[in-house]
XYZ file of C-alpha atoms in Angstrom:
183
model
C -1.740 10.266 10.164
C -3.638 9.031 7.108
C -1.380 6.445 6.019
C -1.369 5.097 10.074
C -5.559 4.994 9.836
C -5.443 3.181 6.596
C -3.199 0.670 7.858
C -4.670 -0.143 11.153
C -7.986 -0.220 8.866
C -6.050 -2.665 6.546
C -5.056 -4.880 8.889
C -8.747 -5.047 10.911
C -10.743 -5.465 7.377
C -8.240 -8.077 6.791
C -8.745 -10.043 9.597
C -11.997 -9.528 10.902
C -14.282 -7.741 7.821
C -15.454 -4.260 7.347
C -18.285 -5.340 9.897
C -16.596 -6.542 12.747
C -14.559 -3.298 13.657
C -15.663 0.500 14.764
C -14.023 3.898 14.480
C -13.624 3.335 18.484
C -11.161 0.368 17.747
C -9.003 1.861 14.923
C -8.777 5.334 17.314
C -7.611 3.004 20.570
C -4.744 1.303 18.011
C -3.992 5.031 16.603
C -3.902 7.049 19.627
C -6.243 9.344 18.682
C -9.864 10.300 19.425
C -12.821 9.252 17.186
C -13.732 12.685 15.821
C -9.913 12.970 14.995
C -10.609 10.147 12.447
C -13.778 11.689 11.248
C -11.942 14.450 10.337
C -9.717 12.931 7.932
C -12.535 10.187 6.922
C -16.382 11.159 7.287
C -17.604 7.907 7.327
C -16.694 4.495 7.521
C -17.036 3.843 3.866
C -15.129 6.583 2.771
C -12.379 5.015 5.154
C -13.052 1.647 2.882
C -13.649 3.327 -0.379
C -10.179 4.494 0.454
C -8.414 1.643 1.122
C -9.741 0.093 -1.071
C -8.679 2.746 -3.895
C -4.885 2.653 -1.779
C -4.820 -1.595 -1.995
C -5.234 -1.286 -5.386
C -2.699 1.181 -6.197
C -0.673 -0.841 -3.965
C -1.016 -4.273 -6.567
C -1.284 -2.051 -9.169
C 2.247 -0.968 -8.484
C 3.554 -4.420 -7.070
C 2.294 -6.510 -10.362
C 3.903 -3.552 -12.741
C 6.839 -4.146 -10.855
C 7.017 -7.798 -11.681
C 6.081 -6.999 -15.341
C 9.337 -4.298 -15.651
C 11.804 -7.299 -14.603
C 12.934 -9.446 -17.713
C 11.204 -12.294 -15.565
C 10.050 -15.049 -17.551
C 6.141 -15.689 -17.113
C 6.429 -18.531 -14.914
C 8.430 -16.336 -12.255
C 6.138 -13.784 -12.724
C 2.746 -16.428 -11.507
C 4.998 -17.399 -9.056
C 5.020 -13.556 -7.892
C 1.706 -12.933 -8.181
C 0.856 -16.143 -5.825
C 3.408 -14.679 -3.720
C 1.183 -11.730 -2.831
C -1.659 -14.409 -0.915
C 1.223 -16.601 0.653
C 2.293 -13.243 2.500
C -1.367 -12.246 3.104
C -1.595 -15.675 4.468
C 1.482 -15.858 7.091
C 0.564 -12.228 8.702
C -2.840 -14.268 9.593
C -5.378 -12.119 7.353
C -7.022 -12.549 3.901
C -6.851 -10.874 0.854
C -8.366 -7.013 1.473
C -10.363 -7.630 -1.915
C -11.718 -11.130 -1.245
C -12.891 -9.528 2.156
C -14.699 -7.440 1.087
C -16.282 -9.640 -1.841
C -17.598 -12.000 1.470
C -19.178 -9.371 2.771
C -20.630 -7.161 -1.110
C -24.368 -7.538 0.381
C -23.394 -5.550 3.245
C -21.218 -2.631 1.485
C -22.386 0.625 -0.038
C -22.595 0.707 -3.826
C -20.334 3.364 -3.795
C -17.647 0.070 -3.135
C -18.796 -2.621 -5.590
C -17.297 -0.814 -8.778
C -13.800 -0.405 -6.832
C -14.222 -3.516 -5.851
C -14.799 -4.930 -9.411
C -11.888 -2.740 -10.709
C -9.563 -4.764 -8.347
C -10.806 -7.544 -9.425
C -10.509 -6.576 -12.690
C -7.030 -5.652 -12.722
C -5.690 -8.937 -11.469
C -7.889 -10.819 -13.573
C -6.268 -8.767 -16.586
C -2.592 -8.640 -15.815
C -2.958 -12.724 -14.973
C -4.226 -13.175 -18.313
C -2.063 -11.709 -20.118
C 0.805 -13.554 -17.952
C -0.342 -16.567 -18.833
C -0.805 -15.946 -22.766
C 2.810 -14.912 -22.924
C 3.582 -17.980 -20.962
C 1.829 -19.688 -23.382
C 3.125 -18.095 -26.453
C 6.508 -18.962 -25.065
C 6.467 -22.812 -24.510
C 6.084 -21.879 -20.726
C 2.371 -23.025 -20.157
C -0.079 -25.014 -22.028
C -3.222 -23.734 -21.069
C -6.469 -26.586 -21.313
C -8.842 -23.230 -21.043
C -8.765 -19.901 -22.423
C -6.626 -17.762 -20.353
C -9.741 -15.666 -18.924
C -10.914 -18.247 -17.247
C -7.238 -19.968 -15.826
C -7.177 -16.437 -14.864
C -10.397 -16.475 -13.322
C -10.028 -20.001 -11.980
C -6.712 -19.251 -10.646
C -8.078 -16.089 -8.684
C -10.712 -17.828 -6.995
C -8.471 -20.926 -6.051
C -5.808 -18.400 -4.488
C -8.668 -16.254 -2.721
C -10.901 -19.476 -1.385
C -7.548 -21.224 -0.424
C -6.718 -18.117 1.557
C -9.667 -18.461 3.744
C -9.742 -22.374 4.158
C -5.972 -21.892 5.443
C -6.770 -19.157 7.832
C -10.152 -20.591 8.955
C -8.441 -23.932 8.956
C -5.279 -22.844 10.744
C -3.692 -25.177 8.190
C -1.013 -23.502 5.938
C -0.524 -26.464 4.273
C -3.953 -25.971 2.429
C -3.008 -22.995 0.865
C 0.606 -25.010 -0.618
C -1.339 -27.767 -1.795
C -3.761 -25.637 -3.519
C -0.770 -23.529 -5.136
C 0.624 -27.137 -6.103
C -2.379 -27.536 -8.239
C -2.591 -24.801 -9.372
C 1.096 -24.967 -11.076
C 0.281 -28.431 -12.261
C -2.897 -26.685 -14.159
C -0.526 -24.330 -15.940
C 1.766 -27.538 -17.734
């Protein structure tokens, strides 16, 4: 039953923000009643706190994945980028850059998972791109935190011009650029 919540919570932050669904609208889509789901989540931040903590095991996983294949670095971008194209063609934005849109209106008990997701990909895509770079793959023009860093915010802001846009192609050419960046 948890794993049904958190999705149906996934799905809703993804596409309309933590603020524009209610416990009423996650218990229609689940079947259940609402004091069902405050039985397994109290509030409505520990339901985010939660999926949050569940979407980053979830990368976590996902990007370790890509690093245990003898893929060279390039391949392995190319899977990272991967992860927003399918965020993108189910119609919803990245969970994390969601919830980044909305940081004034979230608990503090959020922010530092927030920042550790954020942290995470900002840390494995470094240290991507420096063994791309130590490899003849990429020639970096910045340091690798920041074509990390720039990188990120490209994918996540392309993400929401696409969807708010309804043009896919947005996202492509920003990916395109984003390539050409890397050399």
């Amino acid at each position: 039953m948890k794993d049904t919540i958190l999705e149906v919570a996934k799905r809703l932050v993804q596409q309309r923000g933590v603020n524009g669904f209610s416990y009423a609208d996650i218990a229609k889509e689940v079947g259940v009643s609402k004091p069902s789901l405050h039985h397994h989540f109290a509030t409505k931040s520990d339901l985010v706190v939660r999926l949050l903590e569940h979407y980053t095991e979830q990368l976590i996983d996902y990007l370790r994945g890509l690093d245990s294949d003898a893929l060279p670095a390039r391949k392995k971008v190319e899977g990272f980028i991967d992860l927003y194209r399918h965020t993108l063609s189910s119609d919803r934005v990245c969970l994390g850059g969601m919830l980044a849109a909305e940081a004034l209106t979230l608990e503090p008990t959020m922010h530092k998972r927030l920042s550790r997701f954020f942290e995470y990909q900002q840390s494995w895509l470094e240290q991507t791109l420096l063994k791309g770079q130590a490899s003849g793959e990429f020639y970096l023009a910045m340091p690798a935190v920041k074509q990390a860093r720039l990188m990120i915010a490209a994918l996540q802001g392309a993400l929401v011009v696409s969807r708010g846009s309804d043009d896919k192609t947005f996202f492509e050419h920003s990916v395109e650029g984003l390539i050409s960046t890397l050399g």
